Amino acid sequence: MQAPLKIAVAGAGLVGSLLAIYLKRAGHTVHVFDRSPDIRNVNFSGRSINLALSQRGWRALDEVGLGDEIRNIAIPMDKRAIHMADNSLNYQYYGKDGESIYSLSRGGLNRKMVSLAEAEGVEFFFETRIWDVNLQTATLYTGETERGAWSELQYDMVFGADGAFSRIRHRMQRQNMFNYSQNFLNTGYKELNIPANADGTHKLDTNSFHIWPRGAFMLIAMPNVDGSFTCTLFMPFEGENSFESLKDKQTLEAFFAQHFPSTQDVIPNLVEDFFKNPTSSLVTMKCYPWVFEDKVALIGDACHAIVPFYGHGMNAGFEDITILSQMMEQYGNDWATILSEYQKSRKPNADAIAELSYRNFMEMSVDTANPDFHLRKKIEKWFSERHPDKWLPLYSRVTFSHRPYAEALAIGDRQKAIMDEVMKLDGITDNWDKPVTEQHILRLLEQDTLTT
Amino acid sequence: MQAPLKIAVAGAGLVGSLLAIYLKRAGHTVHVFDRSPDIRNVNFSGRSINLALSQRGWRALDEVGLGDEIRNIAIPMDKRAIHMADNSLNYQYYGKDGESIYSLSRGGLNRKMVSLAEAEGVEFFFETRIWDVNLQTATLYTGETERGAWSELQYDMVFGADGAFSRIRHRMQRQNMFNYSQNFLNTGYKELNIPANADGTHKLDTNSFHIWPRGAFMLIAMPNVDGSFTCTLFMPFEGENSFESLKDKQTLEAFFAQHFPSTQDVIPNLVEDFFKNPTSSLVTMKCYPWVFEDKVALIGDACHAIVPFYGHGMNAGFEDITILSQMMEQYGNDWATILSEYQKSRKPNADAIAELSYRNFMEMSVDTANPDFHLRKKIEKWFSERHPDKWLPLYSRVTFSHRPYAEALAIGDRQKAIMDEVMKLDGITDNWDKPVTEQHILRLLEQDTLTT
C-alpha cells in the first residue's frame, strides 16, 4: 500500500478502467472521467474492431484476479483461417498446441471492466468533458463547452488514459522539448457483421481468426460469444479497389462477389451495413515524454496509439499498467521516480510494437496468401520445436511471451535475415524438414551470435 | 492580376511580410496580423541566429524588385573560416569564385521587410492575437486571451505564416488524416556577441562564416554591417560539455579558455551575455496537408520548421512564395488548384531540406575539423571545375542553384557513395588531382547512371 492520494484518471476505456482498479487496490481514492455516457447504458457498435487479448493482457488482468471473469466472454482462436481468392481455405496455427489469442468485443469487455472497477470502489463521472489540465498542480478543467464556463477539480495526480486524441497530452504537447508525431494510413476500415445461425452457432469455424487476404485490401472476421462474427474490411480510401470506388449497391455487391465470393452467404446485411457504418481512419501516434514530474502521466493509446494489425493496442496498454505497478512496488511513494522509470521502460517497447503493427498489415494482407510464406512458417515451427532454446518465432515472442517488444523487433529482424538465406537453399521445398536445413540454420544462428 | 480578394496573413515575420507584398501586387487587399509589437519599435536581440540569404531567397526578393534594398544591409560570405582546436585557421570556399551567401541580422531584415510591405499598401495589425480559424469560412478569431471574448474577422482566404508554433496549423491539426510531427534536438543554442572595433571594423575576417567545430558542440559567428558578429553557441542541454554543465562564471570561462581560446579577446561580454540570454531549443516540424480547399494555406516555418544548420529556413520559406506565385500565374483565379499544386510541389522539397539541415550539424561540427573532409571538398571542387556538366557539389546545388531540394538530397547521396570509393584509392592524398582520380570518378559516375 502506498500513502493514499486522490487520483484522477481521464478516460473510462479499457486501460483507464483497469488502471483505476490497480490504483484503488494500492490504497488511493480514484475518480474516472469520460466525455461519453456510461457504456453500460448505450449501444456500442458500428466502428469497432474486435480485440485479440493475448499473454500480456491476461497477465495484467490475472494479477488483480479479473482474468476468469473475462475468460467467460472471450473466444480462443488458435489459428488463422485464410480464405484464398480461389475459395480454398488454409489454416495456419499461431503457436504451439493450445496457444491461442482471445477474441473479445470491445463494448462487451469495456462494460465488464467498468462494473468491475465500480465494485472495487472506483468512482466514475460520465458525460464529463475535460478540456485542460494544469500540469504543475494536477488540476482538471471540465465544462460543457471548450469556450464556456469551466470547473476546477484538484487532484494529487492525473493519469491520461484518454486515447489517441488525449486532452491531457494536448496540454503536454504545448511544452518545449515535447516530441510528437501522428501519421495516418491511406488505408481505412469499416465494420461489417456475420450474424449467428438460428441455433446460435457460428457460421464459420469458431476458433479461427478469419482473413481474406487480397494484397492492398483485406477482410477479417473475429468470433463473438453470441455466435456472430465482427468483420472488418480494410482498404485504401482512394484509388482502385477503395472505399471511394464502392459508391453504390451494385458496385459493392459486384466487388464482394469478385473478391470475397465465400462471404456471400454469411454477410446478409452487407449493403445496409456498408453504407450505414462509418469509414474510420488508422493512426500511429508517438510522443515523449509521457509524464510530468510526479503529477501527470499518460498511458495506453494516449501516449502510443498504434494500427491494429498485430492486435496489440490493448495488450500494450495493459502491459503499461503491469510495468507501472512494478515500479510502484519498487519505489514506494517516490512517484517522480515511479513515473520516470515507467516511461523509460515503456517508450522503446511502445515504439517497437508500433513498428511491428505497421509491418503486420503486409503480413496479413499479402504474405498470408503466399506459398513461400507458409513454407517459412512451417520451417520456423519445425525448427523451434526441435530447438526451443534457439528459436522463438517472432509472432510467439510478441503474443505468447512477456519478452520486451523491442527485443522481439530486433530478434525478429535477425530471424528474417536467416530465413531469407534458408529459403535460397537448393530444394528447400522438399528438404525443409531435413537435417541439411537444420544444420544450415544452426550454422547461421552461430554466425549471427558471433557478429552481434 | 487576379480577381481581387480580401486576404489575411497570420504572422508579420520574413515570410509573412514578403508574401503580403506578392499578394498585394497580385491585386488583393492584404491584412497582416502579428501577436508581437511592431518590430520597428522594439529591441530585437538575444535569441536569434543570423540569417544566411542565398540564391533561392534572392530570387524571391529580386522578382518583386526588393533585392537591392536588402543587399545594402547584407554582408557576403564566400567561405567558411574554420578555427581549429589547436588555434590554426583554415578557409574553405563555398562555391566558385565570387559565389557567396549573405549574412543578415533577423531583426534588421524583418524591420525592412515590414516597411517595404507597408509602402506597397499592405495593412499591418500588431499586438493582435489570433486564437483560432474557421477553415471552411476563412474566419479569424482574435482577442486578448484564449478564454476571453473573441472578435470575428471574415476573409476570402487566410495564409498561416505564423511560424513553427502556428495557430492556423493548430486548427488544421485537429482534422482527421492530418499528418504531423515535431522533434526537438537534444542540442540547444545561445546567442553571444563579438562587438566591432572602435573604428567600426570587424574583429575577425568580415567575409567569412566563422566556425569553431568541436564535435558535439560548436561556436559560429556571422558578420553584421555595424562591424559586430552575431555568435551562436550550439551544445547539448545535458551531459558533459553541456549548457547544464556551465553553471557559473568560473566554469564558463575555463570552458571557453580550453575549447575556444581564440575567442578570448573578441567576446568581452561572454559571462554577462551567457547568463542573460536564453538557451533556445531547435525543432524539426513536418506536416501534411498544408492547405484547406481554396481557403487556407500554410507557408514557411508554419508547415516546415527546420533546424538552422544549412541556413535555409528563410530561403525555403521564400522559395515557397516563388512557387506559390508561379502557380498563381499558371492557374489564374482557380485557388483550389493553385494551393493544391503549391503543396504538392513543395512538400517533398521541404522534407528534403529538413533532412539536409539535420545532417549538416555533423558536417559543420565534426567534418569541418577533419583533414579527410577537406580533401574530399578539394577533389569535388577540382573535378566539378573540369566537368561542370557532370558534378555540381551538394552544397552548391542547395545554395547556389534553384534545383529542387529533393533532387539535391538524392544526388548528394549518390555523390557521397562515389566519394567514399574515391577516398579508398591508393595514394589519393597525393594523386587527388591526377588523371587516375579523374578517370576513376568518371567511371563511377557512368556506373551510377547505368544503375539508376
Coordinates of N, CA, C and O in Angstrom, one line a residue, chain B residues 81-216:
Chain B
A81 N 35.5 30.1 -42.3 CA 36.7 30.2 -41.6 C 36.7 29.2 -40.5 O 35.9 29.4 -39.6
I82 N 37.6 28.2 -40.5 CA 37.4 27.1 -39.6 C 38.5 27.3 -38.5 O 39.7 27.2 -38.8
H83 N 38.1 27.6 -37.3 CA 39.0 27.8 -36.2 C 39.2 26.5 -35.5 O 38.4 26.0 -34.7
M84 N 40.4 25.9 -35.7 CA 40.7 24.5 -35.2 C 41.0 24.6 -33.7 O 41.3 25.7 -33.1
A85 N 40.9 23.4 -33.1 CA 41.2 23.4 -31.6 C 42.6 23.8 -31.3 O 42.9 24.3 -30.2
D86 N 43.6 23.6 -32.2 CA 45.0 24.0 -32.0 C 45.2 25.4 -32.3 O 46.4 25.8 -32.5
N87 N 44.1 26.2 -32.5 CA 44.2 27.6 -32.8 C 44.6 27.9 -34.3 O 44.7 29.1 -34.6
S88 N 44.8 26.9 -35.1 CA 45.1 27.2 -36.5 C 43.8 27.6 -37.2 O 42.7 27.3 -36.7
L89 N 43.9 28.2 -38.3 CA 42.7 28.7 -39.0 C 42.7 28.2 -40.5 O 43.7 28.4 -41.2
N90 N 41.7 27.6 -40.9 CA 41.6 27.1 -42.3 C 40.4 27.8 -43.0 O 39.4 28.1 -42.4
Y91 N 40.6 28.1 -44.3 CA 39.5 28.6 -45.0 C 39.0 27.6 -46.0 O 39.7 26.8 -46.6
Q92 N 37.6 27.6 -46.2 CA 37.1 26.6 -47.2 C 36.0 27.4 -47.9 O 35.0 27.8 -47.4
Y93 N 36.3 27.6 -49.2 CA 35.4 28.4 -50.1 C 34.1 27.6 -50.3 O 34.1 26.4 -50.5
Y94 N 33.0 28.3 -50.4 CA 31.7 27.7 -50.6 C 31.4 27.3 -52.0 O 30.9 26.2 -52.2
G95 N 31.8 28.1 -52.9 CA 31.5 27.8 -54.3 C 32.6 28.2 -55.3 O 33.7 28.2 -54.9
K96 N 32.2 28.6 -56.5 CA 33.1 29.1 -57.4 C 33.4 30.5 -57.1 O 32.8 31.1 -56.2
D97 N 34.4 31.1 -57.8 CA 34.8 32.5 -57.5 C 33.6 33.4 -57.4 O 32.8 33.5 -58.3
G98 N 33.6 34.1 -56.3 CA 32.5 35.1 -56.1 C 31.2 34.6 -55.5 O 30.4 35.3 -55.1
E99 N 31.0 33.2 -55.5 CA 29.7 32.7 -55.0 C 29.7 32.9 -53.5 O 30.6 32.3 -52.8
S100 N 28.7 33.5 -53.0 CA 28.7 33.8 -51.6 C 27.3 33.6 -51.0 O 26.3 33.7 -51.8
I101 N 27.2 33.4 -49.7 CA 25.9 33.5 -49.0 C 26.0 34.8 -48.3 O 27.1 35.4 -48.1
Y102 N 24.9 35.4 -47.8 CA 24.8 36.7 -47.3 C 24.3 36.8 -45.9 O 23.2 36.3 -45.6
S103 N 25.1 37.3 -45.0 CA 24.7 37.4 -43.6 C 23.8 38.6 -43.4 O 24.1 39.7 -43.8
L104 N 22.7 38.4 -42.7 CA 21.8 39.4 -42.3 C 21.3 39.2 -40.9 O 21.1 38.1 -40.5
S105 N 21.1 40.3 -40.2 CA 20.5 40.1 -38.9 C 19.0 40.0 -39.0 O 18.4 40.7 -39.9
R106 N 18.4 39.1 -38.3 CA 17.0 38.8 -38.5 C 16.2 40.1 -38.2 O 15.3 40.4 -39.0
G107 N 16.5 40.8 -37.1 CA 15.8 41.9 -36.8 C 15.8 43.0 -37.8 O 14.8 43.6 -38.2
G108 N 17.0 43.3 -38.3 CA 17.2 44.3 -39.3 C 16.4 44.0 -40.6 O 15.8 44.8 -41.2
L109 N 16.5 42.7 -41.1 CA 15.8 42.4 -42.3 C 14.3 42.5 -42.1 O 13.6 42.9 -42.9
N110 N 13.8 42.0 -40.9 CA 12.4 42.0 -40.7 C 11.8 43.4 -40.7 O 10.8 43.7 -41.2
R111 N 12.6 44.3 -40.0 CA 12.1 45.7 -40.0 C 12.0 46.3 -41.4 O 11.0 46.9 -41.8
K112 N 13.0 46.0 -42.2 CA 13.0 46.5 -43.6 C 11.8 45.9 -44.4 O 11.1 46.6 -45.1
M113 N 11.6 44.6 -44.2 CA 10.5 43.9 -44.9 C 9.1 44.5 -44.6 O 8.3 44.7 -45.5
V114 N 8.9 44.8 -43.3 CA 7.6 45.3 -42.9 C 7.4 46.7 -43.5 O 6.4 47.0 -44.0
S115 N 8.5 47.5 -43.5 CA 8.4 48.8 -44.1 C 8.1 48.8 -45.6 O 7.3 49.5 -46.1
L116 N 8.8 47.9 -46.3 CA 8.6 47.7 -47.7 C 7.1 47.3 -48.0 O 6.5 47.7 -48.9
A117 N 6.6 46.4 -47.2 CA 5.2 45.9 -47.4 C 4.3 47.0 -47.1 O 3.3 47.2 -47.9
E118 N 4.5 47.8 -46.1 CA 3.6 48.9 -45.8 C 3.6 49.9 -46.9 O 2.5 50.4 -47.3
A119 N 4.8 50.1 -47.5 CA 4.9 51.1 -48.6 C 4.1 50.6 -49.8 O 3.6 51.4 -50.7
E120 N 3.9 49.3 -49.9 CA 3.1 48.7 -51.0 C 1.6 48.8 -50.8 O 0.8 48.5 -51.7
G121 N 1.2 49.2 -49.6 CA -0.2 49.3 -49.3 C -0.8 48.1 -48.4 O -2.0 47.9 -48.2
V122 N 0.2 47.2 -48.0 CA -0.3 46.2 -47.0 C -0.6 46.8 -45.7 O 0.1 47.7 -45.2
E123 N -1.7 46.3 -45.0 CA -2.0 46.8 -43.7 C -1.6 45.9 -42.6 O -1.9 44.7 -42.7
F124 N -0.9 46.4 -41.6 CA -0.4 45.6 -40.5 C -1.2 45.8 -39.2 O -1.6 46.9 -38.9
F125 N -1.5 44.7 -38.5 CA -2.2 44.8 -37.3 C -1.3 44.1 -36.2 O -1.3 42.8 -36.1
F126 N -0.6 44.9 -35.5 CA 0.3 44.3 -34.5 C -0.4 44.1 -33.1 O -1.5 44.6 -32.9
E127 N 0.3 43.3 -32.3 CA -0.3 43.0 -31.0 C -1.7 42.5 -31.1 O -2.6 42.9 -30.2
T128 N -2.0 41.8 -32.1 CA -3.3 41.2 -32.3 C -3.1 39.7 -32.3 O -2.5 39.1 -33.2
R129 N -3.8 39.0 -31.3 CA -3.6 37.6 -31.2 C -4.7 36.8 -31.9 O -5.8 37.0 -31.6
I130 N -4.3 36.0 -32.8 CA -5.2 35.1 -33.5 C -5.2 33.8 -32.7 O -4.2 33.1 -32.4
W131 N -6.4 33.4 -32.2 CA -6.6 32.2 -31.4 C -7.1 31.0 -32.2 O -6.8 29.8 -31.8
D132 N -7.9 31.3 -33.2 CA -8.5 30.2 -33.9 C -8.8 30.6 -35.3 O -8.8 31.8 -35.6
V133 N -9.2 29.7 -36.2 CA -9.6 30.0 -37.5 C -10.7 29.0 -37.9 O -10.6 27.8 -37.5
N134 N -11.7 29.5 -38.6 CA -12.7 28.5 -39.2 C -12.2 28.2 -40.6 O -12.2 29.1 -41.5
L135 N -11.8 27.0 -40.8 CA -11.2 26.7 -42.1 C -12.2 26.8 -43.3 O -11.9 27.2 -44.4
Q136 N -13.5 26.4 -43.0 CA -14.5 26.5 -44.1 C -14.8 27.9 -44.6 O -15.1 28.1 -45.8
T137 N -14.7 28.8 -43.6 CA -15.2 30.2 -44.0 C -14.0 31.2 -43.9 O -14.3 32.4 -44.2
A138 N -12.8 30.8 -43.7 CA -11.7 31.7 -43.6 C -12.0 32.8 -42.6 O -11.7 34.0 -42.9
T139 N -12.5 32.5 -41.4 CA -12.8 33.5 -40.4 C -11.7 33.4 -39.3 O -11.4 32.3 -38.9
L140 N -11.2 34.5 -39.0 CA -10.2 34.5 -37.9 C -10.8 34.9 -36.6 O -11.8 35.8 -36.6
Y141 N -10.4 34.4 -35.5 CA -10.9 34.7 -34.2 C -9.7 35.4 -33.4 O -8.7 34.7 -33.1
T142 N -9.9 36.6 -33.0 CA -8.8 37.3 -32.3 C -9.4 37.8 -30.9 O -10.6 37.9 -30.7
G143 N -8.4 38.1 -30.0 CA -8.9 38.5 -28.7 C -7.7 38.6 -27.7 O -6.6 38.2 -28.1
E144 N -7.9 39.2 -26.6 CA -6.9 39.4 -25.6 C -6.3 38.1 -25.1 O -5.1 37.9 -25.0
T145 N -7.2 37.2 -24.7 CA -6.8 35.9 -24.1 C -7.5 34.8 -24.8 O -8.6 35.0 -25.4
E146 N -7.0 33.6 -24.6 CA -7.6 32.4 -25.3 C -9.0 32.1 -24.8 O -9.8 31.7 -25.6
R147 N -9.3 32.4 -23.5 CA -10.6 32.0 -23.0 C -11.5 33.3 -22.8 O -12.6 33.2 -22.3
G148 N -11.0 34.5 -23.2 CA -11.8 35.7 -23.1 C -12.7 35.9 -24.3 O -12.9 35.0 -25.1
A149 N -13.2 37.1 -24.5 CA -14.1 37.4 -25.6 C -13.2 37.5 -26.9 O -12.1 38.0 -26.9
W150 N -13.8 37.0 -28.0 CA -13.1 37.0 -29.3 C -13.9 37.8 -30.3 O -15.1 37.9 -30.2
S151 N -13.1 38.4 -31.2 CA -13.8 39.1 -32.4 C -13.6 38.2 -33.6 O -12.7 37.4 -33.7
E152 N -14.6 38.3 -34.5 CA -14.5 37.5 -35.7 C -14.1 38.4 -36.9 O -14.7 39.5 -37.0
L153 N -13.2 37.9 -37.6 CA -12.8 38.7 -38.8 C -12.9 37.8 -40.0 O -12.3 36.7 -40.1
Q154 N -13.7 38.3 -41.0 CA -14.0 37.4 -42.1 C -13.2 37.8 -43.3 O -13.0 38.9 -43.7
Y155 N -12.6 36.7 -43.9 CA -11.7 36.9 -45.1 C -12.1 36.0 -46.2 O -13.0 35.1 -46.0
D156 N -11.6 36.2 -47.4 CA -11.8 35.3 -48.5 C -10.8 34.1 -48.4 O -11.1 33.0 -48.8
M157 N -9.6 34.5 -47.9 CA -8.6 33.5 -47.7 C -7.7 33.8 -46.5 O -7.5 35.0 -46.2
V158 N -7.1 32.8 -46.0 CA -6.1 33.0 -44.9 C -4.8 32.3 -45.1 O -4.9 31.1 -45.5
F159 N -3.7 33.0 -45.0 CA -2.4 32.3 -45.1 C -1.8 32.3 -43.6 O -1.8 33.3 -42.9
G160 N -1.4 31.1 -43.3 CA -0.7 30.9 -42.0 C 0.8 31.0 -42.2 O 1.4 30.0 -42.6
A161 N 1.4 32.2 -41.9 CA 2.9 32.4 -42.0 C 3.3 32.6 -40.6 O 4.2 33.4 -40.3
D162 N 2.7 32.0 -39.6 CA 2.9 32.3 -38.2 C 3.8 31.3 -37.5 O 3.7 31.1 -36.3
G163 N 4.8 30.7 -38.3 CA 5.9 30.1 -37.6 C 5.7 28.7 -37.1 O 4.6 28.1 -37.2
A164 N 6.7 28.2 -36.5 CA 6.8 26.8 -36.1 C 5.6 26.4 -35.1 O 5.2 25.3 -35.0
F165 N 5.1 27.4 -34.4 CA 4.0 27.1 -33.4 C 2.7 27.7 -33.9 O 1.9 28.1 -33.1
S166 N 2.5 27.7 -35.2 CA 1.4 28.3 -35.9 C 0.0 27.9 -35.2 O -0.3 26.8 -35.0
R167 N -0.8 29.0 -35.0 CA -2.2 28.7 -34.5 C -3.1 28.3 -35.7 O -4.0 27.6 -35.5
I168 N -2.8 28.7 -36.9 CA -3.5 28.3 -38.1 C -3.4 26.8 -38.2 O -4.3 26.1 -38.4
R169 N -2.1 26.3 -38.1 CA -1.9 24.9 -38.3 C -2.5 24.1 -37.1 O -3.0 23.0 -37.3
H170 N -2.5 24.8 -35.9 CA -3.1 24.1 -34.8 C -4.5 23.7 -35.0 O -5.0 22.6 -34.6
R171 N -5.3 24.5 -35.7 CA -6.7 24.2 -36.1 C -6.7 23.0 -37.2 O -7.4 22.1 -37.0
M172 N -5.8 23.1 -38.2 CA -5.8 22.1 -39.2 C -5.4 20.7 -38.6 O -5.9 19.7 -39.0
Q173 N -4.5 20.8 -37.6 CA -4.0 19.6 -36.9 C -5.1 18.8 -36.3 O -5.0 17.6 -36.0
R174 N -6.2 19.4 -36.0 CA -7.3 18.7 -35.3 C -8.2 17.9 -36.3 O -9.1 17.3 -36.0
Q175 N -7.9 18.1 -37.6 CA -8.7 17.4 -38.6 C -8.2 15.9 -38.7 O -7.1 15.6 -38.5
N176 N -9.2 15.1 -39.2 CA -8.8 13.7 -39.5 C -7.8 13.7 -40.6 O -7.8 14.6 -41.4
M177 N -6.9 12.7 -40.6 CA -6.0 12.5 -41.7 C -4.9 13.6 -41.8 O -4.2 13.7 -42.8
F178 N -4.7 14.4 -40.7 CA -3.6 15.4 -40.8 C -2.4 14.8 -40.2 O -2.3 14.4 -39.0
N179 N -1.3 14.6 -41.0 CA -0.1 14.1 -40.5 C 0.8 15.2 -39.9 O 0.9 16.3 -40.5
Y180 N 1.4 14.8 -38.8 CA 2.2 15.9 -38.1 C 3.3 15.3 -37.3 O 3.2 14.2 -36.7
S181 N 4.4 16.0 -37.2 CA 5.5 15.6 -36.3 C 6.3 16.8 -35.8 O 6.5 17.7 -36.6
Q182 N 6.7 16.8 -34.6 CA 7.6 17.8 -34.1 C 8.7 17.0 -33.3 O 8.4 16.2 -32.4
N183 N 10.0 17.3 -33.6 CA 11.1 16.6 -32.9 C 12.1 17.6 -32.5 O 12.7 18.3 -33.4
F184 N 12.4 17.6 -31.2 CA 13.4 18.6 -30.7 C 14.7 17.9 -30.6 O 14.8 16.7 -30.3
L185 N 15.8 18.7 -30.9 CA 17.1 18.2 -30.8 C 17.5 18.2 -29.3 O 17.0 19.1 -28.5
N186 N 18.4 17.4 -28.9 CA 19.0 17.5 -27.6 C 20.0 18.6 -27.5 O 20.6 18.9 -26.4
T187 N 20.3 19.2 -28.6 CA 21.2 20.3 -28.7 C 20.4 21.7 -28.7 O 19.4 21.8 -29.4
G188 N 20.8 22.6 -27.9 CA 20.2 23.9 -27.9 C 21.2 25.0 -28.4 O 22.3 24.7 -28.8
Y189 N 20.8 26.2 -28.3 CA 21.7 27.3 -28.7 C 21.5 28.6 -27.9 O 20.5 28.8 -27.3
K190 N 22.6 29.4 -27.9 CA 22.6 30.6 -27.2 C 23.3 31.7 -28.0 O 24.4 31.4 -28.6
E191 N 22.8 32.9 -28.0 CA 23.4 34.0 -28.7 C 24.5 34.6 -27.9 O 24.3 34.9 -26.7
L192 N 25.6 34.9 -28.5 CA 26.7 35.7 -27.9 C 27.1 36.8 -28.9 O 26.5 36.9 -30.0
N193 N 28.0 37.6 -28.6 CA 28.3 38.7 -29.4 C 29.8 39.1 -29.5 O 30.5 39.1 -28.5
I194 N 30.3 39.4 -30.7 CA 31.6 39.9 -30.9 C 31.4 41.4 -31.4 O 31.0 41.6 -32.5
P195 N 31.7 42.3 -30.5 CA 31.4 43.7 -30.9 C 32.4 44.2 -31.9 O 33.5 43.6 -32.2
A196 N 32.1 45.4 -32.6 CA 33.0 46.0 -33.6 C 34.2 46.5 -32.9 O 34.2 46.8 -31.7
N197 N 35.3 46.7 -33.7 CA 36.4 47.5 -33.2 C 36.0 49.0 -33.0 O 34.9 49.4 -33.5
A198 N 36.8 49.7 -32.3 CA 36.4 51.1 -32.1 C 36.2 51.9 -33.4 O 35.4 52.8 -33.5
D199 N 36.9 51.5 -34.4 CA 36.8 52.2 -35.7 C 35.6 51.6 -36.6 O 35.5 51.9 -37.8
G200 N 34.9 50.7 -36.0 CA 33.7 50.2 -36.7 C 34.0 49.0 -37.6 O 33.2 48.5 -38.3
T201 N 35.3 48.6 -37.6 CA 35.7 47.4 -38.5 C 35.4 46.1 -37.7 O 35.2 46.1 -36.5
H202 N 35.5 45.0 -38.4 CA 35.2 43.7 -37.8 C 36.5 43.1 -37.1 O 37.6 43.3 -37.6
K203 N 36.3 42.5 -36.0 CA 37.4 41.9 -35.3 C 38.0 40.6 -36.0 O 39.1 40.2 -35.7
L204 N 37.1 40.0 -36.7 CA 37.6 38.8 -37.5 C 37.3 39.0 -39.0 O 36.7 40.0 -39.3
D205 N 37.8 38.1 -39.8 CA 37.6 38.3 -41.3 C 36.2 38.6 -41.6 O 35.3 37.8 -41.2
T206 N 35.9 39.7 -42.2 CA 34.5 40.1 -42.5 C 33.7 39.1 -43.3 O 32.6 38.8 -43.0
N207 N 34.3 38.7 -44.4 CA 33.6 37.9 -45.4 C 33.7 36.4 -45.2 O 33.8 35.6 -46.2
S208 N 33.6 36.0 -44.0 CA 33.7 34.6 -43.6 C 32.5 34.2 -42.7 O 32.1 35.0 -41.9
F209 N 32.1 32.9 -42.8 CA 31.2 32.3 -41.9 C 32.2 31.6 -40.9 O 32.9 30.6 -41.3
H210 N 32.3 32.1 -39.7 CA 33.3 31.5 -38.8 C 32.7 30.3 -38.0 O 31.6 30.4 -37.5
I211 N 33.5 29.3 -37.9 CA 33.1 28.1 -37.2 C 34.2 27.6 -36.3 O 35.4 27.5 -36.7
W212 N 33.9 27.3 -35.1 CA 34.8 26.6 -34.1 C 34.2 25.2 -33.9 O 33.4 25.0 -33.0
P213 N 34.6 24.2 -34.8 CA 34.0 22.9 -34.7 C 34.6 22.1 -33.6 O 35.8 21.9 -33.6
R214 N 33.8 21.6 -32.7 CA 34.3 20.8 -31.6 C 33.6 19.5 -31.4 O 33.5 19.0 -30.2
G215 N 33.0 18.9 -32.4 CA 32.3 17.6 -32.3 C 30.9 17.8 -31.8 O 30.1 18.3 -32.6
A216 N 30.6 17.5 -30.6 CA 29.2 17.5 -30.1 C 28.8 19.0 -29.9 O 27.6 19.2 -29.7

